């Protein structure tokens, strides 16, 4: 999700790409799409017997894949939905970071004979370190709070393969009515999020220094 967003941002930041605004809007649209609506659409698309994904795969000789009914493919399905939804969001952040990198650095590197790939690893990546830290931390926190996708697509199954912390919290509180245990889970989740946020601030502070 992070590296795909970086590659798309680098591509859209290129002078060779036309209609950049259109592409940026297209990639960012999933981030503002209602989670429930998106999850239901993917649930229909990934249906083992009637889904469009298996229908198109059948043209290249691939048998029906049980996307939502086996542990492995259920995890893959949740990953696909998360990647589709959040790649564009991270792409916008990376794009903002790329546009803040001074053009003089690339010009000086070109004069010294550095190619595009070398410039990418020696200039772009180091200059984007604070952006990398921010996106990784925010994506980690977002993943800890993941609820809608597994709840709608798989209900945490099969065999709890896609059970997340927040979904487990929800079931403990509202399915088994163990509110004390659910509250304890919530406090631990807040503590983990606070620790990750503190690490982010320390890392970004060290970068700026």
PDB file of C-alpha atoms in Angstrom:
ATOM      1  CA  UNK A   1       0.000   0.000   0.000  1.00  0.00           C
ATOM      2  CA  UNK A   2       2.838   2.404   0.856  1.00  0.00           C
ATOM      3  CA  UNK A   3       5.240   1.518  -1.952  1.00  0.00           C
ATOM      4  CA  UNK A   4       2.475   1.328  -4.547  1.00  0.00           C
ATOM      5  CA  UNK A   5       1.382   4.818  -3.472  1.00  0.00           C
ATOM      6  CA  UNK A   6       4.978   6.042  -3.831  1.00  0.00           C
ATOM      7  CA  UNK A   7       5.299   4.630  -7.356  1.00  0.00           C
ATOM      8  CA  UNK A   8       2.014   6.214  -8.432  1.00  0.00           C
ATOM      9  CA  UNK A   9       3.020   9.556  -6.895  1.00  0.00           C
ATOM     10  CA  UNK A  10       6.365   9.506  -8.707  1.00  0.00           C
ATOM     11  CA  UNK A  11       4.574   8.715 -11.956  1.00  0.00           C
ATOM     12  CA  UNK A  12       2.032  11.519 -11.530  1.00  0.00           C
ATOM     13  CA  UNK A  13       4.803  13.931 -10.572  1.00  0.00           C
ATOM     14  CA  UNK A  14       6.529  13.292 -13.887  1.00  0.00           C
ATOM     15  CA  UNK A  15       6.379  15.960 -16.577  1.00  0.00           C
ATOM     16  CA  UNK A  16       5.605  13.252 -19.136  1.00  0.00           C
ATOM     17  CA  UNK A  17       2.145  12.530 -17.676  1.00  0.00           C
ATOM     18  CA  UNK A  18      -0.766  14.538 -19.044  1.00  0.00           C
ATOM     19  CA  UNK A  19      -4.136  15.188 -17.374  1.00  0.00           C
ATOM     20  CA  UNK A  20      -2.529  14.908 -13.920  1.00  0.00           C
ATOM     21  CA  UNK A  21      -5.538  16.394 -12.125  1.00  0.00           C
ATOM     22  CA  UNK A  22      -7.833  13.735 -13.584  1.00  0.00           C
ATOM     23  CA  UNK A  23      -5.536  10.915 -12.480  1.00  0.00           C
ATOM     24  CA  UNK A  24      -5.113  12.394  -8.999  1.00  0.00           C
ATOM     25  CA  UNK A  25      -8.865  12.620  -8.521  1.00  0.00           C
ATOM     26  CA  UNK A  26      -9.351   9.082  -9.849  1.00  0.00           C
ATOM     27  CA  UNK A  27      -6.770   7.610  -7.462  1.00  0.00           C
ATOM     28  CA  UNK A  28      -8.041   9.605  -4.465  1.00  0.00           C
ATOM     29  CA  UNK A  29     -11.759   8.856  -4.994  1.00  0.00           C
ATOM     30  CA  UNK A  30     -11.690   5.479  -3.139  1.00  0.00           C
ATOM     31  CA  UNK A  31     -10.519   7.271   0.026  1.00  0.00           C
ATOM     32  CA  UNK A  32     -13.731   9.311   0.182  1.00  0.00           C
ATOM     33  CA  UNK A  33     -16.030   6.442  -0.809  1.00  0.00           C
ATOM     34  CA  UNK A  34     -18.343   5.183   1.922  1.00  0.00           C
ATOM     35  CA  UNK A  35     -16.729   2.150   3.561  1.00  0.00           C
ATOM     36  CA  UNK A  36     -19.952   0.181   3.794  1.00  0.00           C
ATOM     37  CA  UNK A  37     -20.854   0.792   0.151  1.00  0.00           C
ATOM     38  CA  UNK A  38     -17.347  -0.129  -1.039  1.00  0.00           C
ATOM     39  CA  UNK A  39     -17.287  -3.301   1.052  1.00  0.00           C
ATOM     40  CA  UNK A  40     -20.670  -4.424  -0.287  1.00  0.00           C
ATOM     41  CA  UNK A  41     -19.503  -3.830  -3.875  1.00  0.00           C
ATOM     42  CA  UNK A  42     -16.389  -5.926  -3.262  1.00  0.00           C
ATOM     43  CA  UNK A  43     -18.478  -8.606  -1.589  1.00  0.00           C
ATOM     44  CA  UNK A  44     -20.496  -8.880  -4.805  1.00  0.00           C
ATOM     45  CA  UNK A  45     -17.422  -8.747  -7.044  1.00  0.00           C
ATOM     46  CA  UNK A  46     -15.618 -11.453  -5.064  1.00  0.00           C
ATOM     47  CA  UNK A  47     -18.547 -13.841  -4.773  1.00  0.00           C
ATOM     48  CA  UNK A  48     -17.246 -17.348  -5.467  1.00  0.00           C
ATOM     49  CA  UNK A  49     -20.029 -18.383  -7.842  1.00  0.00           C
ATOM     50  CA  UNK A  50     -21.472 -15.198  -9.303  1.00  0.00           C
ATOM     51  CA  UNK A  51     -18.748 -12.566  -8.816  1.00  0.00           C
ATOM     52  CA  UNK A  52     -17.290 -10.680 -11.769  1.00  0.00           C
ATOM     53  CA  UNK A  53     -13.700 -11.345 -10.632  1.00  0.00           C
ATOM     54  CA  UNK A  54     -14.071 -15.132 -10.957  1.00  0.00           C
ATOM     55  CA  UNK A  55     -16.046 -14.630 -14.181  1.00  0.00           C
ATOM     56  CA  UNK A  56     -13.144 -12.789 -15.832  1.00  0.00           C
ATOM     57  CA  UNK A  57     -10.576 -15.195 -14.371  1.00  0.00           C
ATOM     58  CA  UNK A  58     -12.451 -18.081 -15.998  1.00  0.00           C
ATOM     59  CA  UNK A  59     -11.490 -16.681 -19.414  1.00  0.00           C
ATOM     60  CA  UNK A  60      -7.828 -17.474 -18.706  1.00  0.00           C
ATOM     61  CA  UNK A  61      -8.591 -20.917 -17.348  1.00  0.00           C
ATOM     62  CA  UNK A  62      -8.559 -20.105 -13.625  1.00  0.00           C
ATOM     63  CA  UNK A  63     -11.076 -22.066 -11.547  1.00  0.00           C
ATOM     64  CA  UNK A  64     -13.411 -20.289  -9.150  1.00  0.00           C
ATOM     65  CA  UNK A  65     -11.474 -18.868  -6.207  1.00  0.00           C
ATOM     66  CA  UNK A  66     -13.242 -18.999  -2.814  1.00  0.00           C
ATOM     67  CA  UNK A  67     -12.356 -15.393  -2.018  1.00  0.00           C
ATOM     68  CA  UNK A  68     -14.485 -15.024   1.102  1.00  0.00           C
ATOM     69  CA  UNK A  69     -14.884 -18.591   2.346  1.00  0.00           C
ATOM     70  CA  UNK A  70     -11.328 -19.844   2.951  1.00  0.00           C
ATOM     71  CA  UNK A  71      -8.842 -18.357   5.462  1.00  0.00           C
ATOM     72  CA  UNK A  72      -6.080 -17.527   2.955  1.00  0.00           C
ATOM     73  CA  UNK A  73      -8.256 -15.956   0.262  1.00  0.00           C
ATOM     74  CA  UNK A  74     -10.344 -14.107   2.857  1.00  0.00           C
ATOM     75  CA  UNK A  75      -7.162 -12.367   4.047  1.00  0.00           C
ATOM     76  CA  UNK A  76      -6.229 -11.610   0.441  1.00  0.00           C
ATOM     77  CA  UNK A  77      -9.679 -10.112  -0.124  1.00  0.00           C
ATOM     78  CA  UNK A  78      -9.378  -7.774   2.869  1.00  0.00           C
ATOM     79  CA  UNK A  79      -5.886  -6.755   1.727  1.00  0.00           C
ATOM     80  CA  UNK A  80      -7.204  -5.995  -1.773  1.00  0.00           C
ATOM     81  CA  UNK A  81      -9.984  -3.785  -0.415  1.00  0.00           C
ATOM     82  CA  UNK A  82      -7.606  -1.941   1.929  1.00  0.00           C
ATOM     83  CA  UNK A  83      -5.057  -1.414  -0.856  1.00  0.00           C
ATOM     84  CA  UNK A  84      -7.748  -0.133  -3.227  1.00  0.00           C
ATOM     85  CA  UNK A  85      -9.077   2.274  -0.631  1.00  0.00           C
ATOM     86  CA  UNK A  86      -5.923   3.735   0.940  1.00  0.00           C
ATOM     87  CA  UNK A  87      -3.314   3.724  -1.831  1.00  0.00           C
ATOM     88  CA  UNK A  88      -4.712   6.930  -3.310  1.00  0.00           C
ATOM     89  CA  UNK A  89      -4.782   8.617   0.091  1.00  0.00           C
ATOM     90  CA  UNK A  90      -1.095   7.870   0.670  1.00  0.00           C
ATOM     91  CA  UNK A  91      -0.341   8.832  -2.924  1.00  0.00           C
ATOM     92  CA  UNK A  92      -1.566  12.382  -2.298  1.00  0.00           C
ATOM     93  CA  UNK A  93       0.699  12.679   0.764  1.00  0.00           C
ATOM     94  CA  UNK A  94       3.718  11.407  -1.179  1.00  0.00           C
ATOM     95  CA  UNK A  95       2.883  13.730  -4.071  1.00  0.00           C
ATOM     96  CA  UNK A  96       2.912  16.716  -1.714  1.00  0.00           C
ATOM     97  CA  UNK A  97       6.280  15.584  -0.389  1.00  0.00           C
ATOM     98  CA  UNK A  98       7.705  15.173  -3.895  1.00  0.00           C
ATOM     99  CA  UNK A  99       6.641  18.660  -4.888  1.00  0.00           C
ATOM    100  CA  UNK A 100       8.528  20.103  -1.881  1.00  0.00           C
ATOM    101  CA  UNK A 101      11.856  18.577  -2.961  1.00  0.00           C
ATOM    102  CA  UNK A 102      14.028  21.358  -4.471  1.00  0.00           C
ATOM    103  CA  UNK A 103      14.564  20.930  -8.209  1.00  0.00           C
ATOM    104  CA  UNK A 104      18.159  22.122  -7.723  1.00  0.00           C
ATOM    105  CA  UNK A 105      19.059  18.779  -6.163  1.00  0.00           C
ATOM    106  CA  UNK A 106      18.028  16.873  -9.297  1.00  0.00           C
ATOM    107  CA  UNK A 107      19.752  19.374 -11.574  1.00  0.00           C
ATOM    108  CA  UNK A 108      23.002  19.080  -9.622  1.00  0.00           C
ATOM    109  CA  UNK A 109      22.746  15.277  -9.696  1.00  0.00           C
ATOM    110  CA  UNK A 110      22.175  15.329 -13.470  1.00  0.00           C
ATOM    111  CA  UNK A 111      25.259  17.493 -13.956  1.00  0.00           C
ATOM    112  CA  UNK A 112      27.261  14.964 -11.900  1.00  0.00           C
ATOM    113  CA  UNK A 113      26.044  12.215 -14.227  1.00  0.00           C
ATOM    114  CA  UNK A 114      23.467  10.544 -11.968  1.00  0.00           C
ATOM    115  CA  UNK A 115      20.642   8.809 -13.837  1.00  0.00           C
ATOM    116  CA  UNK A 116      16.953   8.782 -12.911  1.00  0.00           C
ATOM    117  CA  UNK A 117      17.176   5.575 -10.871  1.00  0.00           C
ATOM    118  CA  UNK A 118      20.198   6.800  -8.930  1.00  0.00           C
ATOM    119  CA  UNK A 119      18.467  10.131  -8.285  1.00  0.00           C
ATOM    120  CA  UNK A 120      15.431   8.261  -6.991  1.00  0.00           C
ATOM    121  CA  UNK A 121      17.401   6.284  -4.401  1.00  0.00           C
ATOM    122  CA  UNK A 122      19.894   8.996  -3.426  1.00  0.00           C
ATOM    123  CA  UNK A 123      17.646  12.080  -3.503  1.00  0.00           C
ATOM    124  CA  UNK A 124      13.947  11.217  -3.590  1.00  0.00           C
ATOM    125  CA  UNK A 125      13.904   8.479  -0.934  1.00  0.00           C
ATOM    126  CA  UNK A 126      16.063  10.356   1.653  1.00  0.00           C
ATOM    127  CA  UNK A 127      14.105  13.586   1.130  1.00  0.00           C
ATOM    128  CA  UNK A 128      10.845  11.724   1.690  1.00  0.00           C
ATOM    129  CA  UNK A 129      11.924  10.151   5.004  1.00  0.00           C
ATOM    130  CA  UNK A 130       9.524  12.246   7.151  1.00  0.00           C
ATOM    131  CA  UNK A 131       6.700  11.448   4.714  1.00  0.00           C
ATOM    132  CA  UNK A 132       7.541   7.737   4.882  1.00  0.00           C
ATOM    133  CA  UNK A 133       7.451   7.805   8.678  1.00  0.00           C
ATOM    134  CA  UNK A 134       4.115   9.642   8.690  1.00  0.00           C
ATOM    135  CA  UNK A 135       2.418   7.346   6.155  1.00  0.00           C
ATOM    136  CA  UNK A 136       3.720   4.161   7.771  1.00  0.00           C
ATOM    137  CA  UNK A 137       2.583   5.249  11.240  1.00  0.00           C
ATOM    138  CA  UNK A 138      -0.827   6.424  10.024  1.00  0.00           C
ATOM    139  CA  UNK A 139      -1.316   3.217   8.018  1.00  0.00           C
ATOM    140  CA  UNK A 140      -0.346   1.141  11.055  1.00  0.00           C
ATOM    141  CA  UNK A 141      -2.802   2.986  13.277  1.00  0.00           C
ATOM    142  CA  UNK A 142      -5.491   2.687  10.589  1.00  0.00           C
ATOM    143  CA  UNK A 143      -4.873  -1.055  10.347  1.00  0.00           C
ATOM    144  CA  UNK A 144      -5.211  -1.422  14.115  1.00  0.00           C
ATOM    145  CA  UNK A 145      -8.614   0.260  13.796  1.00  0.00           C
ATOM    146  CA  UNK A 146      -9.711  -1.887  10.830  1.00  0.00           C
ATOM    147  CA  UNK A 147     -13.348  -2.879  11.258  1.00  0.00           C
ATOM    148  CA  UNK A 148     -15.732  -2.221   8.364  1.00  0.00           C
ATOM    149  CA  UNK A 149     -14.065  -4.328   5.669  1.00  0.00           C
ATOM    150  CA  UNK A 150     -13.730  -7.617   7.602  1.00  0.00           C
ATOM    151  CA  UNK A 151     -17.066  -7.075   9.354  1.00  0.00           C
ATOM    152  CA  UNK A 152     -18.982  -6.750   6.080  1.00  0.00           C
ATOM    153  CA  UNK A 153     -16.936  -9.050   3.853  1.00  0.00           C
ATOM    154  CA  UNK A 154     -16.225 -12.005   6.135  1.00  0.00           C
ATOM    155  CA  UNK A 155     -17.597 -11.225   9.641  1.00  0.00           C
ATOM    156  CA  UNK A 156     -14.110 -12.001  10.930  1.00  0.00           C
ATOM    157  CA  UNK A 157     -14.097 -15.484   9.444  1.00  0.00           C
ATOM    158  CA  UNK A 158     -13.642 -18.049   8.232  1.00  0.00           C
ATOM    159  CA  UNK A 159     -12.224 -19.576  11.412  1.00  0.00           C
ATOM    160  CA  UNK A 160     -11.385 -16.074  12.689  1.00  0.00           C
ATOM    161  CA  UNK A 161      -8.842 -15.646   9.863  1.00  0.00           C
ATOM    162  CA  UNK A 162      -9.793 -11.997   9.363  1.00  0.00           C
ATOM    163  CA  UNK A 163     -10.574 -11.141  12.963  1.00  0.00           C
ATOM    164  CA  UNK A 164      -9.148  -7.696  13.801  1.00  0.00           C
ATOM    165  CA  UNK A 165      -8.683  -6.032  17.194  1.00  0.00           C
ATOM    166  CA  UNK A 166     -11.639  -3.691  16.753  1.00  0.00           C
ATOM    167  CA  UNK A 167     -13.876  -6.465  15.444  1.00  0.00           C
ATOM    168  CA  UNK A 168     -12.866  -8.618  18.409  1.00  0.00           C
ATOM    169  CA  UNK A 169     -13.658  -5.686  20.705  1.00  0.00           C
ATOM    170  CA  UNK A 170     -17.071  -5.273  19.064  1.00  0.00           C
ATOM    171  CA  UNK A 171     -17.931  -8.960  19.463  1.00  0.00           C
ATOM    172  CA  UNK A 172     -16.758  -9.026  23.067  1.00  0.00           C
ATOM    173  CA  UNK A 173     -18.930  -6.036  23.949  1.00  0.00           C
ATOM    174  CA  UNK A 174     -22.015  -6.381  21.766  1.00  0.00           C
ATOM    175  CA  UNK A 175     -22.179 -10.086  20.947  1.00  0.00           C
ATOM    176  CA  UNK A 176     -21.077 -11.620  24.242  1.00  0.00           C
ATOM    177  CA  UNK A 177     -21.911  -8.537  26.383  1.00  0.00           C
ATOM    178  CA  UNK A 178     -18.573  -8.731  28.205  1.00  0.00           C
ATOM    179  CA  UNK A 179     -18.256  -4.961  28.500  1.00  0.00           C
ATOM    180  CA  UNK A 180     -15.413  -5.061  31.028  1.00  0.00           C
ATOM    181  CA  UNK A 181     -13.241  -7.144  28.703  1.00  0.00           C
ATOM    182  CA  UNK A 182     -14.173  -4.966  25.709  1.00  0.00           C
ATOM    183  CA  UNK A 183     -13.258  -1.858  27.678  1.00  0.00           C
ATOM    184  CA  UNK A 184      -9.870  -3.375  28.558  1.00  0.00           C
ATOM    185  CA  UNK A 185      -9.230  -4.088  24.870  1.00  0.00           C
ATOM    186  CA  UNK A 186     -10.089  -0.483  24.022  1.00  0.00           C
ATOM    187  CA  UNK A 187      -7.658   0.871  26.626  1.00  0.00           C
ATOM    188  CA  UNK A 188      -4.862  -1.368  25.322  1.00  0.00           C
ATOM    189  CA  UNK A 189      -5.604  -0.250  21.751  1.00  0.00           C
ATOM    190  CA  UNK A 190      -5.416   3.405  22.803  1.00  0.00           C
ATOM    191  CA  UNK A 191      -2.122   2.710  24.588  1.00  0.00           C
ATOM    192  CA  UNK A 192      -0.639   1.023  21.509  1.00  0.00           C
ATOM    193  CA  UNK A 193      -1.757   3.930  19.316  1.00  0.00           C
ATOM    194  CA  UNK A 194      -0.230   6.448  21.738  1.00  0.00           C
ATOM    195  CA  UNK A 195       3.093   4.576  21.763  1.00  0.00           C
ATOM    196  CA  UNK A 196       3.190   4.453  17.955  1.00  0.00           C
ATOM    197  CA  UNK A 197       2.379   8.182  17.770  1.00  0.00           C
ATOM    198  CA  UNK A 198       5.174   8.950  20.256  1.00  0.00           C
ATOM    199  CA  UNK A 199       7.648   6.924  18.193  1.00  0.00           C
ATOM    200  CA  UNK A 200       6.559   8.831  15.095  1.00  0.00           C
ATOM    201  CA  UNK A 201       7.139  12.206  16.766  1.00  0.00           C
ATOM    202  CA  UNK A 202      10.590  11.102  17.953  1.00  0.00           C
ATOM    203  CA  UNK A 203      11.554   9.835  14.505  1.00  0.00           C
ATOM    204  CA  UNK A 204      10.291  12.963  12.726  1.00  0.00           C
ATOM    205  CA  UNK A 205      12.046  15.151  15.298  1.00  0.00           C
ATOM    206  CA  UNK A 206      15.332  13.332  14.696  1.00  0.00           C
ATOM    207  CA  UNK A 207      14.833  13.735  10.941  1.00  0.00           C
ATOM    208  CA  UNK A 208      14.282  17.468  11.182  1.00  0.00           C
ATOM    209  CA  UNK A 209      17.360  17.876  13.345  1.00  0.00           C
TER     210      UNK A 209
END
